[in-house]
Coordinates of C-alpha atoms and ligand atoms in Angstrom, one line a residue:
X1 CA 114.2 254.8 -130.1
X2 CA 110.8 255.2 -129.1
X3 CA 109.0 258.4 -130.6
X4 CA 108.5 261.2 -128.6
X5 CA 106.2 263.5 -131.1
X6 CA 103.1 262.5 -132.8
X7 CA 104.3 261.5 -136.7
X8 CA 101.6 263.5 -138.6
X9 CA 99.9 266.2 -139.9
X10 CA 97.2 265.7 -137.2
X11 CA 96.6 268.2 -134.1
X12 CA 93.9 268.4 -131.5
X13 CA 92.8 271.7 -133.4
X14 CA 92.8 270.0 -136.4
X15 CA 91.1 267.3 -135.8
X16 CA 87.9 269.2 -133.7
X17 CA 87.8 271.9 -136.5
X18 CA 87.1 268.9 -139.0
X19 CA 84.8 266.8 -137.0
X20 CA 82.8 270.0 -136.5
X21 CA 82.4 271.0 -139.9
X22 CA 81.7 267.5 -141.6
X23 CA 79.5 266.6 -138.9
X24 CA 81.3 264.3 -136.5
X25 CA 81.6 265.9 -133.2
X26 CA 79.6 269.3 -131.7
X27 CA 80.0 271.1 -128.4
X28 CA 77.4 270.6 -126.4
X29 CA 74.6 273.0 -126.0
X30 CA 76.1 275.3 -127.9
X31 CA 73.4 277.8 -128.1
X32 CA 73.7 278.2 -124.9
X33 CA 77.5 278.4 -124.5
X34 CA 78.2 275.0 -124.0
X35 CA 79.0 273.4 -120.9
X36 CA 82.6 271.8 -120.1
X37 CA 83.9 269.0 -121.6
X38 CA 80.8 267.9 -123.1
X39 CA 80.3 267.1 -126.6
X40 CA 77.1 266.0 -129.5
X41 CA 78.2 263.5 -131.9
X42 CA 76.7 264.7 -135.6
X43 CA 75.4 261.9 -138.0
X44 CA 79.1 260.7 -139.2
X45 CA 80.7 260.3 -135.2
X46 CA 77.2 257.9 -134.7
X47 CA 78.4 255.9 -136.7
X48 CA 82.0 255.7 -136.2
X49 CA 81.3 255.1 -132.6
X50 CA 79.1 252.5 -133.6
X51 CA 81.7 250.8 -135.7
X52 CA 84.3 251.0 -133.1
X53 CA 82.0 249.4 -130.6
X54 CA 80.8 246.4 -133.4
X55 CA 84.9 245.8 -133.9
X56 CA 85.4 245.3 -130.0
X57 CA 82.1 242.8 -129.7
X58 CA 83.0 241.1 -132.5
X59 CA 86.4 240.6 -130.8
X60 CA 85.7 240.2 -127.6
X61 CA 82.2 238.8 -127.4
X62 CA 81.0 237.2 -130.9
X63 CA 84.5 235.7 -131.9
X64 CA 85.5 234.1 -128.8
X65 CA 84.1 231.5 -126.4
X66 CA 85.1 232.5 -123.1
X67 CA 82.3 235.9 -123.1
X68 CA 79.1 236.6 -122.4
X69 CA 77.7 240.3 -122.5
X70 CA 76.1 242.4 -119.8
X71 CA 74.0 245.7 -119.9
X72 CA 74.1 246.7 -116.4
X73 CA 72.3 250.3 -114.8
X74 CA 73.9 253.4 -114.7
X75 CA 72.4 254.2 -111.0
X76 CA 73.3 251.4 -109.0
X77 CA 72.1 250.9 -105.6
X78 CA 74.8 253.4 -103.8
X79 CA 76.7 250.6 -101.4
X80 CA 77.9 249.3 -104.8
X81 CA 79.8 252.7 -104.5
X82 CA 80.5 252.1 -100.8
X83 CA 82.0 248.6 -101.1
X84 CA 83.8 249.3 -104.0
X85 CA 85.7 251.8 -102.8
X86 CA 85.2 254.7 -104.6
X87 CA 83.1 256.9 -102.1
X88 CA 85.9 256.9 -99.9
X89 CA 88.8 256.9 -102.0
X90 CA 88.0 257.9 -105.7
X91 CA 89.6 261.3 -105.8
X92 CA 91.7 263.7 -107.8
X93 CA 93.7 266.2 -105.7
X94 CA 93.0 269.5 -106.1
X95 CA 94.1 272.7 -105.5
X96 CA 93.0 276.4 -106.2
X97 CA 95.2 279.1 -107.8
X98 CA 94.3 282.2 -105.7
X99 CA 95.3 284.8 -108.2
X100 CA 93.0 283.3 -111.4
X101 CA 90.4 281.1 -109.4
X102 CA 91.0 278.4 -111.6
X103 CA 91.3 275.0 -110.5
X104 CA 93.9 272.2 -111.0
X105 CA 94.5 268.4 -110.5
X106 CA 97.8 268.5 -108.5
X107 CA 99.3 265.6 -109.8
X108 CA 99.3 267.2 -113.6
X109 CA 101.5 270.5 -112.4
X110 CA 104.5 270.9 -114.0
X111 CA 108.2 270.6 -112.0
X112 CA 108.6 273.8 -112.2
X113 CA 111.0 277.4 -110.5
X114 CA 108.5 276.9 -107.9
X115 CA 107.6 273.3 -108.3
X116 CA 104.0 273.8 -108.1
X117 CA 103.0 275.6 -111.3
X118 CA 100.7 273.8 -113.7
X119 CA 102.2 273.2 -117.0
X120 CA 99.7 274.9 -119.2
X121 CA 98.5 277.7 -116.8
X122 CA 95.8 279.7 -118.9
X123 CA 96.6 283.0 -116.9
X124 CA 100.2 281.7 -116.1
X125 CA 101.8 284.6 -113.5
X126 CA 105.0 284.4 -111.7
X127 CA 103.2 284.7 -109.0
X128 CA 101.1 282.1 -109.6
X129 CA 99.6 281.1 -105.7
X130 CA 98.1 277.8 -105.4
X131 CA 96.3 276.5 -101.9
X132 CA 97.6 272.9 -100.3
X133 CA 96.2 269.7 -102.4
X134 CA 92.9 268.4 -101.4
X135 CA 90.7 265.4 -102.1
X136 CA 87.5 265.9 -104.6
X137 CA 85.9 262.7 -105.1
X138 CA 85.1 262.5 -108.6
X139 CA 81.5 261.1 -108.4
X140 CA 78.5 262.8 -109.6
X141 CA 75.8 262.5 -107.3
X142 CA 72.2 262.8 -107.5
X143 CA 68.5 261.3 -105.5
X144 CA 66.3 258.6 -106.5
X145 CA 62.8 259.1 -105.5
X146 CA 60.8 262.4 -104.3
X147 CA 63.1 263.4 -101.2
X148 CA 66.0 264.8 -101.8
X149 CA 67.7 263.7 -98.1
X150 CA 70.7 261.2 -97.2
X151 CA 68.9 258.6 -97.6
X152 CA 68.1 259.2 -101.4
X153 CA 71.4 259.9 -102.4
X154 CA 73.0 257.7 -105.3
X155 CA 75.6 258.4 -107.9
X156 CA 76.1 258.1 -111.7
X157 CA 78.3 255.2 -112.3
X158 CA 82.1 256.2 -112.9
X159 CA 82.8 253.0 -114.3
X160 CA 80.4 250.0 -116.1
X161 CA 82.7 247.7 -114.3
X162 CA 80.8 247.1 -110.8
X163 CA 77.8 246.4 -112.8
X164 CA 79.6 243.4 -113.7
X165 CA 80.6 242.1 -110.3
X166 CA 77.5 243.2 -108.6
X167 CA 76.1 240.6 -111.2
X168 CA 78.3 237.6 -111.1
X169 CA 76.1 235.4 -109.4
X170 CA 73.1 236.2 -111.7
X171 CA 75.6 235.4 -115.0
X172 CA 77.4 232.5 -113.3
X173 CA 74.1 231.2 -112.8
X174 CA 72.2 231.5 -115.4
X175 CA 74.8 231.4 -118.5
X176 CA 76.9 227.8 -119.1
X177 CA 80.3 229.9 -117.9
X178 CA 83.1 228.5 -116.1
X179 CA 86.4 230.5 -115.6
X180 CA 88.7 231.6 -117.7
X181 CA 85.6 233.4 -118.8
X182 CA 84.8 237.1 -119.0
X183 CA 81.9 239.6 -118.8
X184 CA 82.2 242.6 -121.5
X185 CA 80.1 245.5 -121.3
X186 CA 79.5 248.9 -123.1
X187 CA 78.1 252.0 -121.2
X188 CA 78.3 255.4 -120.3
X189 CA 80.2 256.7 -117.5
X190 CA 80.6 260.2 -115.7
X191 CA 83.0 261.9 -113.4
X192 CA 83.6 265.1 -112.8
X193 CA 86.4 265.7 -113.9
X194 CA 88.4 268.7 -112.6
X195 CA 90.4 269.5 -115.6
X196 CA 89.0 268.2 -118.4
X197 CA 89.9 269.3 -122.1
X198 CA 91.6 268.6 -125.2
X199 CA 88.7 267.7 -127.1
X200 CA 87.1 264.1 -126.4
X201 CA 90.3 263.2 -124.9
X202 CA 88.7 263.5 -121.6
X203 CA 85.0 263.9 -120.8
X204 CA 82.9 264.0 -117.8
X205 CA 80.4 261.9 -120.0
X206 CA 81.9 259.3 -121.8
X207 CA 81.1 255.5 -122.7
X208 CA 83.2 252.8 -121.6
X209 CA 83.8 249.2 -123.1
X210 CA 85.1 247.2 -120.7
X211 CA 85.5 243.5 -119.9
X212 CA 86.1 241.7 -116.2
X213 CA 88.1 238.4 -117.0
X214 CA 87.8 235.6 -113.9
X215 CA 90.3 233.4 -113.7
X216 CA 91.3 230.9 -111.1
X217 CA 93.8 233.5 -109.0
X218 CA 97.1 230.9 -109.9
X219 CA 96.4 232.0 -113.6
X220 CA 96.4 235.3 -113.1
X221 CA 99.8 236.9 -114.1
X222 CA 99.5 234.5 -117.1
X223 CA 96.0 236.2 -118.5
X224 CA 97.5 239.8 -117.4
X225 CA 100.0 239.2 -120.0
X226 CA 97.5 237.6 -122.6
X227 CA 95.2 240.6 -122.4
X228 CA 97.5 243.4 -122.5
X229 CA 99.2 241.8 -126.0
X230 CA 95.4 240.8 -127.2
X231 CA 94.4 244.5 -126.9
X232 CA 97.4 246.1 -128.2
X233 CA 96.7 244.0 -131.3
X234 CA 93.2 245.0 -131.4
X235 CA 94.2 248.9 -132.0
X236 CA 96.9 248.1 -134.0
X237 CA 94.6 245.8 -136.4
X238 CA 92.5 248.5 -136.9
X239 CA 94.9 251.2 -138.3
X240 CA 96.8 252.6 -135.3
X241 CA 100.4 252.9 -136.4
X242 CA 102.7 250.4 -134.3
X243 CA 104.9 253.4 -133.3
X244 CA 102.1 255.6 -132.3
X245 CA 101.7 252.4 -129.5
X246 CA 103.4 251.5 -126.5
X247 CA 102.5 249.8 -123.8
X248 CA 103.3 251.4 -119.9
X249 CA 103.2 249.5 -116.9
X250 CA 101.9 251.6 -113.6
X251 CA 104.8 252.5 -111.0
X252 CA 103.1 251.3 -107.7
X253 CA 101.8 254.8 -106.2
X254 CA 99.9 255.4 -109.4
X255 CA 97.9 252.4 -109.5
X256 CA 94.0 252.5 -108.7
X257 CA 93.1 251.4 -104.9
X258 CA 91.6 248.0 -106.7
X259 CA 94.4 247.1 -108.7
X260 CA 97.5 244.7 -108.0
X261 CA 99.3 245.9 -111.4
X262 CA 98.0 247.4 -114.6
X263 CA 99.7 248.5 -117.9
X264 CA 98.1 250.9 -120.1
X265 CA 98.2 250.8 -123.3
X266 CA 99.4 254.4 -124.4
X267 CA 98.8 256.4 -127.6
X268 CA 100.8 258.9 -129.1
X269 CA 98.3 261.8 -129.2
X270 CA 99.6 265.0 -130.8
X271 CA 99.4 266.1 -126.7
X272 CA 102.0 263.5 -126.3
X273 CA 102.0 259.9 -124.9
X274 CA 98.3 259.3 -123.2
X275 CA 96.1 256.2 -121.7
X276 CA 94.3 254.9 -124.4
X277 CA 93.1 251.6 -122.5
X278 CA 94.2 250.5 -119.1
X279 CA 94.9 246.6 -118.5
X280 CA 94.6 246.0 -114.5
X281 CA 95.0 242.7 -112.7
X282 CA 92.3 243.8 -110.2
X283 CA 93.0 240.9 -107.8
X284 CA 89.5 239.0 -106.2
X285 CA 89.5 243.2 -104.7
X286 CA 85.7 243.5 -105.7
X287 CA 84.7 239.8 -105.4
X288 CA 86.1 240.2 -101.9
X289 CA 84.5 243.3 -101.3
X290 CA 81.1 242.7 -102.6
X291 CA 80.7 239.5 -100.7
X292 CA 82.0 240.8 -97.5
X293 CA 79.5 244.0 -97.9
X294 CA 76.2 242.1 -99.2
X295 CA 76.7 239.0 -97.6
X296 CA 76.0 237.2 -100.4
X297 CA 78.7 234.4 -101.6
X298 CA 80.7 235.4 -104.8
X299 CA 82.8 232.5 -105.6
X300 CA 83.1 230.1 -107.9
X301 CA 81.8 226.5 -107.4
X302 CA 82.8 223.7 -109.2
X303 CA 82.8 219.6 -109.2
X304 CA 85.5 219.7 -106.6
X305 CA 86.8 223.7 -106.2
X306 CA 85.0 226.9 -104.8
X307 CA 87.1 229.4 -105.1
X308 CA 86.9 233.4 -105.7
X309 CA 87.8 234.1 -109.0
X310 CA 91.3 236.9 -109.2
X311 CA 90.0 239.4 -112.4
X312 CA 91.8 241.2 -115.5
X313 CA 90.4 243.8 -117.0
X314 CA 90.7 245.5 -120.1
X315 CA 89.1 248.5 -120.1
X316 CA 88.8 251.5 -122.8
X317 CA 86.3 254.3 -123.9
X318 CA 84.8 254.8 -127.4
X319 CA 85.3 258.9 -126.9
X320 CA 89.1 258.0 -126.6
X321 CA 89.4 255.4 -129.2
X322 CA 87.8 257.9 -131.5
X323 CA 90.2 260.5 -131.3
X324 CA 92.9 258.2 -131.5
X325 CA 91.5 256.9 -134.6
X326 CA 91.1 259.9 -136.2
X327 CA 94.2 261.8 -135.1
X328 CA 96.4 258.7 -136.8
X329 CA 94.1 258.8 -139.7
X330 CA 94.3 262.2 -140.6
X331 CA 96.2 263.3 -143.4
X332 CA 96.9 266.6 -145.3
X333 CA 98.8 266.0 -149.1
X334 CA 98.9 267.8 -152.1
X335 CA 97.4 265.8 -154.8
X336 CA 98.3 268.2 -158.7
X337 CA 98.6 271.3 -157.2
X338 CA 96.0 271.3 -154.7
X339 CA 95.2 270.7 -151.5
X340 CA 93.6 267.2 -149.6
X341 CA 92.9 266.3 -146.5
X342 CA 91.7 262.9 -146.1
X343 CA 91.3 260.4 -143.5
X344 CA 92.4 256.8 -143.8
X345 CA 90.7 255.4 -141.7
X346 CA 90.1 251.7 -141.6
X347 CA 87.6 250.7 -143.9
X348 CA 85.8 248.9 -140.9
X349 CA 85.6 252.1 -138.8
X350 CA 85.2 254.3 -141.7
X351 CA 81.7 255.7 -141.4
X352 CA 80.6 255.5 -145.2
X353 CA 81.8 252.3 -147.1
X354 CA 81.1 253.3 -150.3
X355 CA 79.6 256.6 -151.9
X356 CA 77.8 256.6 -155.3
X357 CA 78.4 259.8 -157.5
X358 CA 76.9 260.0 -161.2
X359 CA 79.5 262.5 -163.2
X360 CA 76.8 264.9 -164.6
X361 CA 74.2 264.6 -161.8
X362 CA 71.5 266.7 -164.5
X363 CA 72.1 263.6 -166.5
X364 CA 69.0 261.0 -166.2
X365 CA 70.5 258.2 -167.0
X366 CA 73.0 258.5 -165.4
X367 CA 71.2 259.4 -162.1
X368 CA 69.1 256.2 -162.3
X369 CA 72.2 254.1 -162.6
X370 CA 73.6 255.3 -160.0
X371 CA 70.2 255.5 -157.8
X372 CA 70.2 252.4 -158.9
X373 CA 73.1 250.9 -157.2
X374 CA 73.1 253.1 -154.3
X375 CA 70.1 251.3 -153.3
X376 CA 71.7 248.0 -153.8
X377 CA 75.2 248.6 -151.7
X378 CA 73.3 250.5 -149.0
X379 CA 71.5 247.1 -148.0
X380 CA 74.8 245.3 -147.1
X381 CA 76.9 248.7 -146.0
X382 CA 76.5 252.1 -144.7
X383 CA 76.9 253.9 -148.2
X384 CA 76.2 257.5 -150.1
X385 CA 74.5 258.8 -152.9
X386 CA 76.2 262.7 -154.0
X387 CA 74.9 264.4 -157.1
X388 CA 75.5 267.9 -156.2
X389 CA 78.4 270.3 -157.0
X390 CA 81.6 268.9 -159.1
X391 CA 82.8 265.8 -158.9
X392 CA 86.0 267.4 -157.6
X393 CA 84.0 268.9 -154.7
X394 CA 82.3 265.7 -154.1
X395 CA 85.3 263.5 -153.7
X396 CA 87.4 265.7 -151.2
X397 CA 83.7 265.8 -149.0
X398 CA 84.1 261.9 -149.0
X399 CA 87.7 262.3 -148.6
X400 CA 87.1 264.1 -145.3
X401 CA 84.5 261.6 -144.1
X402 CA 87.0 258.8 -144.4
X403 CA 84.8 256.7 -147.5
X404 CA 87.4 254.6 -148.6
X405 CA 85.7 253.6 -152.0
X406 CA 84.1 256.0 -154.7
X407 CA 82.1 254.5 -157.2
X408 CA 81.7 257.3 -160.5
X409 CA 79.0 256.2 -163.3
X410 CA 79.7 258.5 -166.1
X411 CA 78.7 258.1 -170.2
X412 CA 80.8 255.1 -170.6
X413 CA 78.5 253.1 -167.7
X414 CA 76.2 253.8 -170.2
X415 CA 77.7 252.4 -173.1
X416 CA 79.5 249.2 -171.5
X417 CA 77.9 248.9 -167.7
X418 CA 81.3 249.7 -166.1
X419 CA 81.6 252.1 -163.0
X420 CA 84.7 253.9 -162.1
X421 CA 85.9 252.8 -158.4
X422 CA 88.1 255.3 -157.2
X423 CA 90.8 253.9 -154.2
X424 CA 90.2 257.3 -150.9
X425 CA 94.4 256.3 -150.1
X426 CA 96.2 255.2 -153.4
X427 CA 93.6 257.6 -155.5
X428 CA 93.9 255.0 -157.9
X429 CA 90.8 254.1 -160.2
X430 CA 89.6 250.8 -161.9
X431 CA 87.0 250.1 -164.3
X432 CA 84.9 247.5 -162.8
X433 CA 81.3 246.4 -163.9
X434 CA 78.4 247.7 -162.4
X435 CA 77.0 244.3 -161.9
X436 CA 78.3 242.8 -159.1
X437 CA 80.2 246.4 -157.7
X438 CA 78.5 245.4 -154.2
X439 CA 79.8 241.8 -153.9
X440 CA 83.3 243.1 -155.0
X441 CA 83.2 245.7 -152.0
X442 CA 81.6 243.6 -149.9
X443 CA 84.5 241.2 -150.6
X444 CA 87.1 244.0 -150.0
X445 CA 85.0 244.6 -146.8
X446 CA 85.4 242.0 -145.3
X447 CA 89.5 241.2 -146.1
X448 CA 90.4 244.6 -144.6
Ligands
LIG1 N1 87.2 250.2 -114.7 C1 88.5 250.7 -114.8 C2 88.5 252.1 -115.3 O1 87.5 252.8 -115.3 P1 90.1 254.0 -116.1 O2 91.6 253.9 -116.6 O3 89.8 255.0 -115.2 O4 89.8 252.5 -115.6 C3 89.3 253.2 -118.5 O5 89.2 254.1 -117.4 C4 89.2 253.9 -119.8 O6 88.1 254.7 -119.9 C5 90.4 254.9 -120.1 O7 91.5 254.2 -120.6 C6 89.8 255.8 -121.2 O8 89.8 255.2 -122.5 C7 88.3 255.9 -120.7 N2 88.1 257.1 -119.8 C8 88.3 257.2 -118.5 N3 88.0 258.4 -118.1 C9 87.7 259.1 -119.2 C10 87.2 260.5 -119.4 N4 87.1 261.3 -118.4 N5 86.9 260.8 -120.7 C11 87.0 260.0 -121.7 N6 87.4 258.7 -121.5 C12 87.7 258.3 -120.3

């Protein structure tokens, strides 16, 4: 039976409340009230996001032969947009409740009495009096140059993918690729979203990692399936429960205008079942469309085939990934008689390794042993040194952060040279020597 409610003590609540106060995630501008769906990411989201972002190039670029990385613009020249498709058909439809001027996407109102009520109406009348859908196109938009005319008009990018096709002639020719081979990429992306919310669930600035995969088109279905399996893996390798995973394929009036199928792979956020990634077999759709609209050949040429290339494509966003992460990482216990909350996340993602506490932080000695190795771990990992407040304070701080490993040099590190290394999940500890504590987490590092 498949789950229908996020197994957990996570909620969306929860999880902002935390991220605010140990320095993960802000709201933007704050001081100035903020402005919708847009959020800061403090010192410890950096680097979380930066370690989800090394886990997917290491899996999809720097483990694998078939990919070669791109770092395309976020303004493109604005008949990317045109060809595409999105200018004339990337929209949400809207409509307008009369009575609290708020606005909806239609295809998120609840079946309801009337049929037509959103589900989670913030001023939620009977009455509620909504005007007939209509098309928003979800582009921002903006001018390049001095004049702010027709002419000048260009948009933010609402996906990194058409950076990639726009370039396949400049990577096919200039990097040894031949297909199956893909093009991953890693950027920000903005739409305007028309109801955005629930944290960094959905943004209208977010960062996409995404990867265009060109295969000869009778391959196709065959690498549809390969990708959707490789990238649930991915999330489940890196701590996501199996049951908090599913994977969804797209009834055919959901599906994007470029897409021939696509499945999503589907986390159970405490909101419920949600896109986490979307896998779509986009067909030669951009090839196609780029070549017919520049009039410049995209195809591949080889020995004795020229052919256009059909494309799967994984693509995901660090901002979601992140909240998934942490919602199935966050935990609340009771540990002799008092309260924890901790966050098992994986040590890979986790955005301290290691964090380096000497008992009686007055003590000298003490203080320059532990110095000591701080300054040693923190050249092979992201690490911490904490010698204020009790010890007791200290760990649940790290315990929040996610550190999986706590290293303790007290009077006996003094007398023998052994550290305490205290486990973040099992809260087990071990009395290991100081020399040689960073190879033994580097070793633990690296088999996680
Ligand atoms: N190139 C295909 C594409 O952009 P998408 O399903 O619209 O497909 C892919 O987006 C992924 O990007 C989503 O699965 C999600 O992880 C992330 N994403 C999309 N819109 C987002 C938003 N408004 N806020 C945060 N992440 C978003």
């Amino acid at each position: 039976m498949e789950l229908q409610q996020f197994e957990g003590a996570a909620t969306i609540e929860k999880i902002a409340a935390l991220a605010r106060r140990r320095g993960f995630v802000y709201p933007s501008s704050e001081i100035y009230g903020g402005l919708g769906s847009s959020y800061d990411y403090g010192h410890y989201g950096v680097l979380l996001r930066q370690n989800i972002r090394n886990e997917w190039q290491r899996s999809m670029i720097q483990e694998r032969d078939d990919m070669v990385a791109l770092d395309s613009a976020i303004i493109l020249n604005p008949k990317v947009w045109v060809a595409s498709g999105h200018v004339d058909t990337f929209f949400d439809p809207l409509v307008d409740c009369r009575t609290c001027k708020l606005r909806f996407r239609a295809d998120h109102l609840a079946s309801s009495a009337c049929g037509r009520r959103p589900s989670k109406h913030p001023g939620e009348t009977p009455d509620c009096d909504l005007t007939e859908p209509r098309n928003f196109n979800l582009m921002f938009e903006t001018h390049v140059g001095a004049l702010r005319d027709e002419a000048s008009l260009a948009y933010l990018r609402p996906e990194t993918a058409q950076g990639i096709f726009v370039n396949f002639k400049n990577v096919t020719s200039s990097l040894r690729v031949k297909p199956p081979f893909g093009i991953a990429q890693i950027g920000k992306s903005f739409r305007n979203e028309i109801t955005p919310g629930n944290f960094i669930f959905r943004l209208r600035e977010f960062e996409q990692m995404e990867m265009e995969y060109f295969v000869p088109p009778d391959d196709a279905w065959e690498w549809f399936e390969y990708w959707q399996a490789e990238r649930r893996r991915w999330h489940i390798s890196l701590g996501l429960r199996e049951s908090h995973v599913r994977m969804r394929a797209h009834e055919p009036d959901e599906l994007a205008h470029y897409a021939t199928a696509a499945t999503d792979v589907e986390y159970l956020f405490p909101i419920g079942w949600q896109e986490l990634e979307g896998v779509a077999y986009r067909g030669d759709y951009d090839l196609r469309h780029h070549a017919e609209a520049s009039g410049t050949k995209l195809e591949w040429v080889g020995h004795d085939e020229r052919y256009v290339p059909h494309v799967i494509e994984p693509a995901g966003g660090v901002d979601r990934f992140s909240l998934a992460f942490l919602c199935d990482a966050y935990d609340e216990e009771v540990v002799a008689g008092r309260p924890r909350t901790v966050l098992r996340l994986h040590p890979r993602l986790a955005p301290v390794k290691a964090a380096v506490l000497p008992l009686i932080g007055k003590d000298s000695a003490m203080v320059e042993r532990a110095r000591g190795l701080y300054e040693e771990l923190r050249r092979s990992m992201s690490a911490e040194y904490d010698d204020a407040a009790a010890i007791g304070k200290r760990y649940r701080r790290q315990d929040e952060i996610g550190t999986p490993w706590g290293l303790t040099i007290d009077e006996q590190t003094l007398v023998d040279g052994t550290v305490t290394l205290r486990d973040r999940d099992t809260l087990e500890q071990e009395r290991i020597p100081l020399e040689g504590a960073t190879e033994l987490l580097r070793d633990r590092l690296d088999a996680s």
